[in-house]
CSV table of C-alpha atoms in Angstrom, one decimal:
chain,number,residue,atom,x,y,z
A,29,UNK,CA,85.8,83.0,48.9
A,30,UNK,CA,89.1,84.9,46.9
A,31,UNK,CA,91.2,86.9,48.9
A,32,UNK,CA,89.9,90.3,47.0
A,33,UNK,CA,86.3,89.4,48.0
A,34,UNK,CA,88.0,88.7,51.7
A,35,UNK,CA,89.0,92.0,51.8
A,36,UNK,CA,85.7,93.4,50.3
A,37,UNK,CA,84.1,91.7,53.0
A,38,UNK,CA,86.4,93.4,55.6
A,39,UNK,CA,85.5,96.8,54.3
A,40,UNK,CA,82.1,96.5,54.2
A,41,UNK,CA,82.6,95.8,58.0
A,42,UNK,CA,84.8,99.0,58.3
A,43,UNK,CA,82.2,101.0,56.2
A,44,UNK,CA,79.3,100.2,58.9
A,45,UNK,CA,81.5,101.4,61.9
A,46,UNK,CA,82.5,104.7,60.1
A,47,UNK,CA,78.8,105.6,59.3
A,48,UNK,CA,77.7,104.7,63.1
A,49,UNK,CA,80.1,106.7,64.6
A,50,UNK,CA,84.1,107.7,65.0
A,51,UNK,CA,85.6,104.8,66.2
A,52,UNK,CA,85.6,102.0,63.3
A,53,UNK,CA,89.4,101.3,64.3
A,54,UNK,CA,88.7,100.4,67.6
A,55,UNK,CA,86.2,97.6,66.9
A,56,UNK,CA,88.5,96.5,64.5
A,57,UNK,CA,91.2,96.0,67.2
A,58,UNK,CA,88.6,93.6,68.9
A,59,UNK,CA,87.5,91.6,65.4
A,60,UNK,CA,91.6,91.4,64.8
A,61,UNK,CA,92.2,87.9,66.7
A,62,UNK,CA,88.6,86.4,65.2
A,63,UNK,CA,90.0,87.9,61.8
A,64,UNK,CA,92.7,85.6,61.6
A,65,UNK,CA,91.2,82.3,62.4
A,66,UNK,CA,88.6,83.2,60.0
A,67,UNK,CA,90.7,84.6,57.1
A,68,UNK,CA,92.3,80.5,56.2
A,69,UNK,CA,88.3,79.4,56.1
A,70,UNK,CA,87.2,82.4,53.7
A,71,UNK,CA,89.9,81.4,51.2
A,72,UNK,CA,88.9,77.4,51.0
A,73,UNK,CA,85.3,77.2,51.7
A,74,UNK,CA,83.0,78.5,49.5
A,75,UNK,CA,80.4,81.1,51.1
A,76,UNK,CA,77.5,78.7,49.6
A,77,UNK,CA,78.9,75.8,51.2
A,78,UNK,CA,79.6,77.3,54.9
A,79,UNK,CA,75.8,79.1,54.7
A,80,UNK,CA,74.2,75.4,54.3
A,81,UNK,CA,77.0,73.8,57.1
A,82,UNK,CA,75.1,76.5,59.3
A,83,UNK,CA,71.6,75.7,58.3
A,84,UNK,CA,72.5,72.1,59.0
A,85,UNK,CA,74.0,73.0,62.3
A,86,UNK,CA,70.7,74.9,63.3
A,87,UNK,CA,68.6,72.0,62.3
A,88,UNK,CA,70.3,69.2,64.2
A,89,UNK,CA,70.5,68.8,68.2
A,90,UNK,CA,68.0,69.5,70.7
A,91,UNK,CA,70.1,72.6,71.3
A,92,UNK,CA,67.4,75.5,72.7
A,93,UNK,CA,64.4,73.4,72.5
A,94,UNK,CA,63.9,72.2,76.1
A,95,UNK,CA,60.9,74.1,77.5
A,96,UNK,CA,59.1,74.0,80.7
A,97,UNK,CA,55.8,75.7,82.1
A,98,UNK,CA,55.6,79.2,81.0
A,99,UNK,CA,55.3,82.2,83.2
A,100,UNK,CA,55.1,85.9,82.9
A,101,UNK,CA,56.6,88.2,85.9
A,102,UNK,CA,56.6,92.1,85.5
A,103,UNK,CA,59.4,94.2,86.9
A,104,UNK,CA,59.2,97.3,89.0
A,105,UNK,CA,59.1,99.5,85.5
A,106,UNK,CA,56.3,97.2,84.1
A,107,UNK,CA,58.6,95.3,82.0
A,108,UNK,CA,57.2,91.9,81.1
A,109,UNK,CA,59.8,89.1,82.5
A,110,UNK,CA,59.5,85.4,80.3
A,111,UNK,CA,60.3,82.8,82.7
A,112,UNK,CA,59.7,78.5,82.6
A,113,UNK,CA,59.3,76.4,85.7
A,114,UNK,CA,60.3,72.4,85.1
A,115,UNK,CA,58.6,70.8,87.6
A,116,UNK,CA,59.6,67.5,89.8
A,117,UNK,CA,56.9,64.8,89.5
A,118,UNK,CA,55.5,64.0,92.3
A,119,UNK,CA,56.1,60.4,93.8
A,120,UNK,CA,52.5,59.3,92.9
A,121,UNK,CA,49.8,58.0,94.8
A,122,UNK,CA,46.2,59.4,96.1
A,123,UNK,CA,46.5,62.7,97.9
A,124,UNK,CA,45.4,62.3,101.6
A,125,UNK,CA,42.1,63.7,102.5
A,126,UNK,CA,43.7,65.7,105.3
A,127,UNK,CA,46.1,67.6,102.7
A,128,UNK,CA,43.3,68.0,100.1
A,129,UNK,CA,40.9,69.6,102.6
A,130,UNK,CA,43.5,72.0,104.7
A,131,UNK,CA,46.1,72.6,102.0
A,132,UNK,CA,50.3,71.9,102.4
A,133,UNK,CA,51.1,69.6,104.8
A,134,UNK,CA,54.4,69.3,103.5
A,135,UNK,CA,57.5,72.2,103.1
A,136,UNK,CA,57.4,74.1,99.7
A,137,UNK,CA,60.0,72.4,97.3
A,138,UNK,CA,63.7,73.3,96.7
A,139,UNK,CA,63.5,75.9,93.6
A,140,UNK,CA,66.9,76.5,91.4
A,141,UNK,CA,66.5,79.6,89.5
A,142,UNK,CA,69.1,80.0,86.6
A,143,UNK,CA,70.0,83.6,85.5
A,144,UNK,CA,71.8,83.8,81.9
A,145,UNK,CA,74.3,86.0,80.6
A,146,UNK,CA,74.5,89.3,78.4
A,147,UNK,CA,72.9,88.7,75.1
A,148,UNK,CA,72.1,85.3,75.6
A,149,UNK,CA,69.1,83.5,76.9
A,150,UNK,CA,67.9,80.9,79.3
A,151,UNK,CA,68.6,78.2,76.8
A,152,UNK,CA,71.9,79.0,77.1
A,153,UNK,CA,71.8,76.5,80.4
A,154,UNK,CA,70.7,73.6,78.2
A,155,UNK,CA,72.8,71.0,79.1
A,156,UNK,CA,72.4,71.9,83.0
A,157,UNK,CA,68.6,71.8,82.5
A,158,UNK,CA,68.4,68.6,80.6
A,159,UNK,CA,70.4,67.0,83.7
A,160,UNK,CA,68.5,67.9,86.5
A,161,UNK,CA,65.1,67.8,84.9
A,162,UNK,CA,63.1,65.4,87.1
A,163,UNK,CA,66.0,65.9,90.1
A,164,UNK,CA,64.7,69.3,91.4
A,165,UNK,CA,62.3,71.9,90.7
A,166,UNK,CA,64.2,74.8,88.2
A,167,UNK,CA,63.5,78.0,86.7
A,168,UNK,CA,64.8,79.8,83.7
A,169,UNK,CA,64.0,83.2,82.9
A,170,UNK,CA,65.0,85.7,80.0
A,171,UNK,CA,66.5,88.8,81.5
A,172,UNK,CA,65.2,92.1,80.1
A,173,UNK,CA,65.5,92.9,76.7
A,174,UNK,CA,66.7,89.1,76.0
A,175,UNK,CA,65.0,86.1,74.6
A,176,UNK,CA,61.1,86.1,75.5
A,177,UNK,CA,61.3,89.2,77.3
A,178,UNK,CA,60.1,92.4,76.8
A,179,UNK,CA,61.7,95.6,76.0
A,180,UNK,CA,62.6,97.2,78.9
A,181,UNK,CA,60.3,99.8,79.7
A,182,UNK,CA,62.4,102.3,81.5
A,183,UNK,CA,65.3,101.9,78.7
A,184,UNK,CA,62.4,102.5,76.0
A,185,UNK,CA,60.6,105.7,77.4
A,186,UNK,CA,63.7,107.4,79.4
A,187,UNK,CA,66.4,106.4,76.8
A,188,UNK,CA,68.7,105.3,79.8
A,189,UNK,CA,70.7,102.8,80.4
A,190,UNK,CA,70.2,99.3,82.2
A,191,UNK,CA,71.5,99.4,85.7
A,192,UNK,CA,71.9,96.1,88.0
A,193,UNK,CA,69.9,97.6,90.8
A,194,UNK,CA,67.3,97.1,87.8
A,195,UNK,CA,68.5,93.5,87.2
A,196,UNK,CA,68.1,92.9,91.0
A,197,UNK,CA,64.8,93.8,90.9
A,198,UNK,CA,63.8,92.1,87.8
A,199,UNK,CA,65.2,88.9,89.2
A,200,UNK,CA,63.2,89.5,92.6
A,201,UNK,CA,60.3,90.0,90.4
A,202,UNK,CA,60.9,86.5,89.1
A,203,UNK,CA,61.2,84.7,92.5
A,204,UNK,CA,57.7,86.1,93.6
A,205,UNK,CA,56.0,85.3,91.0
A,206,UNK,CA,57.6,81.7,89.8
A,207,UNK,CA,58.9,80.4,93.8
A,208,UNK,CA,57.1,82.7,96.0
A,209,UNK,CA,58.0,80.0,98.9
A,210,UNK,CA,60.4,77.5,99.5
A,211,UNK,CA,64.3,77.4,99.8
A,212,UNK,CA,65.7,78.7,96.8
A,213,UNK,CA,69.3,78.0,95.3
A,214,UNK,CA,70.7,80.5,93.0
A,215,UNK,CA,72.8,79.9,89.8
A,216,UNK,CA,74.2,83.0,87.6
A,217,UNK,CA,76.4,82.6,85.1
A,218,UNK,CA,78.3,86.2,83.5
A,219,UNK,CA,75.6,89.3,83.9
A,220,UNK,CA,73.2,86.7,85.4
A,221,UNK,CA,75.9,86.1,88.5
A,222,UNK,CA,76.2,89.7,88.6
A,223,UNK,CA,72.2,90.3,88.6
A,224,UNK,CA,72.5,87.8,91.7
A,225,UNK,CA,74.9,90.0,93.6
A,226,UNK,CA,72.4,92.7,92.9
A,227,UNK,CA,69.7,90.7,94.4
A,228,UNK,CA,71.7,90.1,97.6
A,229,UNK,CA,72.7,94.1,97.6
A,230,UNK,CA,68.8,95.1,97.2
A,231,UNK,CA,67.3,92.6,99.3
A,232,UNK,CA,69.3,90.9,101.6
A,233,UNK,CA,66.7,89.6,104.2
A,234,UNK,CA,65.5,87.5,100.9
A,235,UNK,CA,68.8,85.6,101.1
A,236,UNK,CA,69.1,85.2,104.9
A,237,UNK,CA,65.4,83.8,104.8
A,238,UNK,CA,65.5,81.6,101.9
A,239,UNK,CA,68.7,81.2,100.0
A,240,UNK,CA,70.2,77.5,100.6
A,241,UNK,CA,73.3,77.7,98.4
A,242,UNK,CA,74.4,80.2,95.6
A,243,UNK,CA,76.9,79.3,92.5
A,244,UNK,CA,78.5,81.9,90.2
A,245,UNK,CA,79.9,80.8,87.2
A,246,UNK,CA,82.3,83.0,84.8
A,247,UNK,CA,81.3,86.2,86.6
A,248,UNK,CA,82.6,89.3,88.1
A,249,UNK,CA,81.9,91.5,91.4
A,250,UNK,CA,83.7,94.7,89.8
A,251,UNK,CA,86.6,95.6,88.0
A,252,UNK,CA,85.4,95.0,84.5
A,253,UNK,CA,86.9,97.9,83.2
A,254,UNK,CA,90.5,96.5,83.5
A,255,UNK,CA,89.6,93.4,81.3
A,256,UNK,CA,91.8,93.4,78.5
A,257,UNK,CA,89.9,90.7,76.1
A,258,UNK,CA,93.3,89.5,75.6
A,259,UNK,CA,94.2,92.4,73.8
A,260,UNK,CA,97.7,94.0,73.6
A,261,UNK,CA,98.0,97.2,75.8
A,262,UNK,CA,97.8,99.5,73.0
A,263,UNK,CA,94.2,98.0,71.9
A,264,UNK,CA,92.6,97.5,74.8
A,265,UNK,CA,92.9,101.1,75.8
A,266,UNK,CA,91.8,102.7,72.5
A,267,UNK,CA,88.6,100.3,73.1
A,268,UNK,CA,88.0,101.5,76.9
A,269,UNK,CA,88.2,105.3,75.5
A,270,UNK,CA,85.8,104.7,72.4
A,271,UNK,CA,83.4,101.9,73.0
A,272,UNK,CA,81.1,103.5,75.0
A,273,UNK,CA,80.5,105.8,72.3
A,274,UNK,CA,80.3,103.6,69.6
A,275,UNK,CA,78.3,101.5,71.1
A,276,UNK,CA,75.4,104.2,71.2
A,277,UNK,CA,75.9,105.4,67.9
A,278,UNK,CA,75.7,101.9,66.4
A,279,UNK,CA,72.5,101.6,69.0
A,280,UNK,CA,70.9,104.8,67.2
A,281,UNK,CA,71.4,103.0,64.0
A,282,UNK,CA,70.7,99.4,64.5
A,283,UNK,CA,68.7,98.9,61.0
A,284,UNK,CA,72.1,99.5,59.7
A,285,UNK,CA,74.0,97.6,62.2
A,286,UNK,CA,72.1,94.6,62.0
A,287,UNK,CA,72.1,94.9,58.5
A,288,UNK,CA,75.8,94.9,58.2
A,289,UNK,CA,76.3,92.0,61.0
A,290,UNK,CA,74.5,89.5,58.7
A,291,UNK,CA,76.4,90.6,55.8
A,292,UNK,CA,79.6,89.6,57.7
A,293,UNK,CA,78.3,86.5,59.4
A,294,UNK,CA,81.6,84.7,59.1
A,295,UNK,CA,83.3,87.2,60.9
A,296,UNK,CA,81.3,87.5,63.5
A,297,UNK,CA,80.9,84.0,63.9
A,298,UNK,CA,84.7,84.4,64.5
A,299,UNK,CA,84.5,86.9,67.3
A,300,UNK,CA,81.8,84.5,69.0
A,301,UNK,CA,83.9,81.9,68.9
A,302,UNK,CA,87.4,83.4,70.5
A,303,UNK,CA,85.3,84.9,73.2
A,304,UNK,CA,82.8,82.4,74.2
A,305,UNK,CA,85.0,79.1,73.8
A,306,UNK,CA,89.0,78.0,74.2
A,307,UNK,CA,88.6,74.4,73.1
A,308,UNK,CA,89.9,73.7,69.2
A,309,UNK,CA,87.5,71.0,69.0
A,310,UNK,CA,84.2,72.7,70.6
A,311,UNK,CA,81.5,71.2,69.1
A,312,UNK,CA,80.1,73.1,65.8
A,313,UNK,CA,76.9,72.7,67.0
A,314,UNK,CA,77.0,73.7,70.1
A,315,UNK,CA,79.4,76.9,68.9
A,316,UNK,CA,76.7,77.5,66.4
A,317,UNK,CA,74.1,77.5,69.2
A,318,UNK,CA,75.7,80.1,70.7
A,319,UNK,CA,76.4,82.1,67.7
A,320,UNK,CA,72.3,82.2,67.0
A,321,UNK,CA,71.7,83.4,70.9
A,322,UNK,CA,74.1,86.0,70.5
A,323,UNK,CA,73.3,87.0,66.9
A,324,UNK,CA,69.6,87.3,68.0
A,325,UNK,CA,70.3,90.1,70.4
A,326,UNK,CA,69.8,93.7,68.8
A,327,UNK,CA,72.9,96.0,68.7
A,328,UNK,CA,70.9,98.7,70.6
A,329,UNK,CA,70.0,96.2,73.6
A,330,UNK,CA,73.9,95.3,73.3
A,331,UNK,CA,74.0,99.3,74.1
A,332,UNK,CA,71.4,99.6,76.3
A,333,UNK,CA,73.3,97.3,79.1
A,334,UNK,CA,76.9,98.0,78.4
A,335,UNK,CA,77.3,101.3,80.4
A,336,UNK,CA,76.0,99.0,83.5
A,337,UNK,CA,78.9,96.7,83.4
A,338,UNK,CA,81.9,99.5,83.8
A,339,UNK,CA,80.0,100.6,87.1
A,340,UNK,CA,79.5,97.4,88.3
A,341,UNK,CA,80.8,96.8,92.1
A,342,UNK,CA,79.0,94.5,94.2
A,343,UNK,CA,81.7,93.1,95.9
A,344,UNK,CA,80.0,94.5,99.2
A,345,UNK,CA,77.3,92.1,98.6
A,346,UNK,CA,78.9,88.8,98.6
A,347,UNK,CA,78.6,89.0,102.2
A,348,UNK,CA,75.4,88.1,102.2
A,349,UNK,CA,76.6,84.4,100.9
A,350,UNK,CA,79.2,84.3,103.2
A,351,UNK,CA,77.6,81.2,105.8
A,352,UNK,CA,76.0,79.7,102.4
A,353,UNK,CA,77.5,76.9,100.4
A,354,UNK,CA,78.8,78.5,97.4
A,355,UNK,CA,80.3,77.4,94.4
A,356,UNK,CA,82.4,79.7,91.9
A,357,UNK,CA,83.8,78.5,88.5
A,358,UNK,CA,85.5,79.7,85.7
A,359,UNK,CA,87.2,78.7,82.7
A,360,UNK,CA,90.9,79.1,83.1
A,361,UNK,CA,90.7,80.9,79.5
A,362,UNK,CA,87.7,83.3,79.8
A,363,UNK,CA,89.0,86.4,78.1
A,364,UNK,CA,85.4,88.1,78.9
A,365,UNK,CA,85.3,87.8,83.1
A,366,UNK,CA,89.3,86.4,83.5
A,367,UNK,CA,89.2,83.8,86.4
A,368,UNK,CA,91.1,86.2,88.4
A,369,UNK,CA,87.4,87.5,89.3
A,370,UNK,CA,86.5,84.2,90.3
A,371,UNK,CA,89.5,83.9,92.8
A,372,UNK,CA,88.3,87.4,94.0
A,373,UNK,CA,85.1,86.2,94.5
A,374,UNK,CA,86.6,83.2,96.3
A,375,UNK,CA,89.0,85.1,98.5
A,376,UNK,CA,86.0,87.5,99.9
A,377,UNK,CA,84.2,83.8,100.3
A,378,UNK,CA,86.6,81.9,102.2
A,379,UNK,CA,84.5,79.0,102.3
A,380,UNK,CA,83.4,78.4,99.1
A,381,UNK,CA,84.3,76.0,96.6
A,382,UNK,CA,86.2,77.9,93.8
A,383,UNK,CA,87.0,75.6,90.4
A,384,UNK,CA,88.7,76.3,87.0
A,385,UNK,CA,88.1,74.6,84.3
A,386,UNK,CA,91.2,74.0,81.9
A,387,UNK,CA,90.8,74.7,78.7
A,388,UNK,CA,87.4,76.8,78.9
A,389,UNK,CA,86.7,79.9,77.9
A,390,UNK,CA,83.4,82.4,78.9
A,391,UNK,CA,80.8,79.7,77.7
A,392,UNK,CA,81.9,76.6,80.4
A,393,UNK,CA,78.2,75.7,81.0
A,394,UNK,CA,78.3,74.9,77.0
A,395,UNK,CA,81.7,74.3,76.5
A,396,UNK,CA,82.4,71.9,79.2
A,397,UNK,CA,78.8,71.2,80.5
A,398,UNK,CA,80.0,67.8,82.6
A,399,UNK,CA,82.1,69.3,84.5
A,400,UNK,CA,80.2,72.6,85.5
A,401,UNK,CA,76.8,70.3,85.6
A,402,UNK,CA,78.6,67.7,88.3
A,403,UNK,CA,80.0,70.9,90.3
A,404,UNK,CA,75.8,71.9,90.5
A,405,UNK,CA,75.2,68.8,91.6
A,406,UNK,CA,77.6,68.7,94.1
A,407,UNK,CA,76.5,72.0,95.3
A,408,UNK,CA,72.7,71.0,95.7
A,409,UNK,CA,74.0,67.9,97.9
A,410,UNK,CA,75.9,70.3,99.9
A,411,UNK,CA,73.4,72.0,100.4
A,412,UNK,CA,71.2,69.1,101.6
A,413,UNK,CA,68.7,70.1,98.8
A,414,UNK,CA,69.0,67.2,96.7
A,415,UNK,CA,70.5,63.6,97.0
A,416,UNK,CA,73.9,63.3,95.3
A,417,UNK,CA,72.9,62.1,91.7
A,418,UNK,CA,75.0,60.1,89.7
A,419,UNK,CA,78.1,61.6,87.7
A,420,UNK,CA,77.0,63.3,84.5
A,421,UNK,CA,80.2,63.0,83.1
A,422,UNK,CA,83.2,62.7,85.5
A,423,UNK,CA,85.0,66.1,86.1
A,424,UNK,CA,87.6,64.6,88.6
A,425,UNK,CA,90.6,64.3,86.0
A,426,UNK,CA,89.2,67.8,84.4
A,427,UNK,CA,89.5,70.3,87.0
A,428,UNK,CA,92.4,71.4,89.3
A,429,UNK,CA,92.1,71.2,92.9
A,430,UNK,CA,93.5,72.7,96.0
A,431,UNK,CA,92.0,72.8,99.8
A,432,UNK,CA,92.2,75.8,102.2
A,433,UNK,CA,93.2,75.0,106.0
A,434,UNK,CA,89.8,74.1,107.4
A,435,UNK,CA,86.3,74.6,105.8
A,436,UNK,CA,84.9,72.9,103.0
A,437,UNK,CA,87.2,71.5,100.1
A,438,UNK,CA,88.1,74.2,97.7
A,439,UNK,CA,89.1,73.8,94.1
A,440,UNK,CA,91.1,76.2,92.0
A,441,UNK,CA,94.6,75.8,90.8
A,442,UNK,CA,97.3,73.7,91.7
A,443,UNK,CA,97.1,70.0,92.7
A,444,UNK,CA,95.1,68.4,96.0
A,445,UNK,CA,96.4,69.8,99.1
A,446,UNK,CA,95.5,67.9,102.3
A,447,UNK,CA,97.4,70.0,104.0
A,448,UNK,CA,96.6,74.1,105.3
A,449,UNK,CA,99.0,75.7,102.6
A,450,UNK,CA,97.9,74.8,99.0
A,451,UNK,CA,100.4,73.5,96.4
A,452,UNK,CA,101.2,75.5,93.9
A,453,UNK,CA,100.4,74.3,90.3
A,454,UNK,CA,102.2,73.1,87.5
C-alpha cells in the first residue's frame, strides 16, 4: 500500500469519528500508538496478502472451538444468558442401588466458574478450559450482550448503561442454573473479575457458604478513571473528557461505525494488539483470535458498558474473600488495568497470592497461558478441590516472587524472600 493510500485510510477513520460526534481527535490519540506499528506493514505488505493471512489464521488452530453442554439462565430483567458446562467424567462402574433409589450420597462436585472480560467471550479462556477438562467441573458463560448471550433487556428497553450490580446478578443467575449446589471457585478476567466482586457485594452469603477460592486476573477494584492507557498526560486527559460522549454518539450510529471499523481493519488490529499483548513474538493466530472476539462486539454494546467502569468501586467487597485462598494475577505491562490495580487488590487481601507475569499485557491468559493455567491449578490444589496436576508449562522462571511475613506465599515484584520483609526486585 502506498503512503498516500495509508493517509487516505486514516482520513476515512477520522471521517467516521467526525460523523459520530465531536471528538475524533481524542480517539485518534488512542489509535496513534498502534498506528505507528501498523504503518510499516501497510507500506510493505499488500492489503490482499494481509487479508489472506487473516483468513488463514481464522482457519487454523482450535482457538474458540471448545464446546461443552449448553444451557441458558435468565437475568433479573429477563436477559438470556448463555453458558456451557464441562463435566468431569465419572469414575465408571455401576451406580450402587441405594444411590439410585435414594438420590445423592456423595457431595456435589466442585465447579469452577469462569467470567470473561469486556468485549470478549467465554472463549477467551480457551487454554485454561482445555487444560482443566477432565480435572474439574467448569462453567463458562457469556456476559450479557456478549457472545451467545442475549442483548441486555434493560439496556434495550430503557436505554440505560449496564451496571456492575446487574452483572453481579447475572453471575448469580448463571450459578443458580449451572451449579446450584456444591463448592465454587470463581475466576474472573478484567470485567469478569469486577463481576465477581459485584457478586460478593450483592450476595455475601453465597461467598461465605459456597465459595472455596477465587482468582482475579488482570482486573481492578476501582479508580479506573485514573488509568492512562500508556498515553501522555495531555492525551489521556482529552480522552477522559470526551470519550463517554463519543461512545454514546457512536452507539447511536452503530451501522456506520461498524462499516468504518471493517474498512480500517488493519488499524483496528494494531490497536487490539497494543492494548492486549506486550510480547513482540505473540502467536499471530492468538492475536487474530483476540481480534475476532473484540471486533464481534457491536459498538453500541461497547458504549453501554463503558460508564460502569468509570463508577466501578468494589474495594469494600473484597473483604468477603479475606478468609479464602485467592489468586491475584496480572501482566506487568498491562495498559488497560495496570498491575498496580492488582497490587491494590492483594494489599486488601494480605493472604492472597500475587503474581505479576513479566512481558504480559491485558490478555495474560492468552499471551502466557501456561503461567495463568499453572497458577489456577495451584489455587485449586491449595483450596483442596483438586489434586495438584502436572505442570502445564512451568511458570517457575517466568514470574517474579516475594513472600510476606507469615501466611501463604505471595508472589509479585522482586526476588524470592524467605524473611519477613520482601526484597526489592531489579
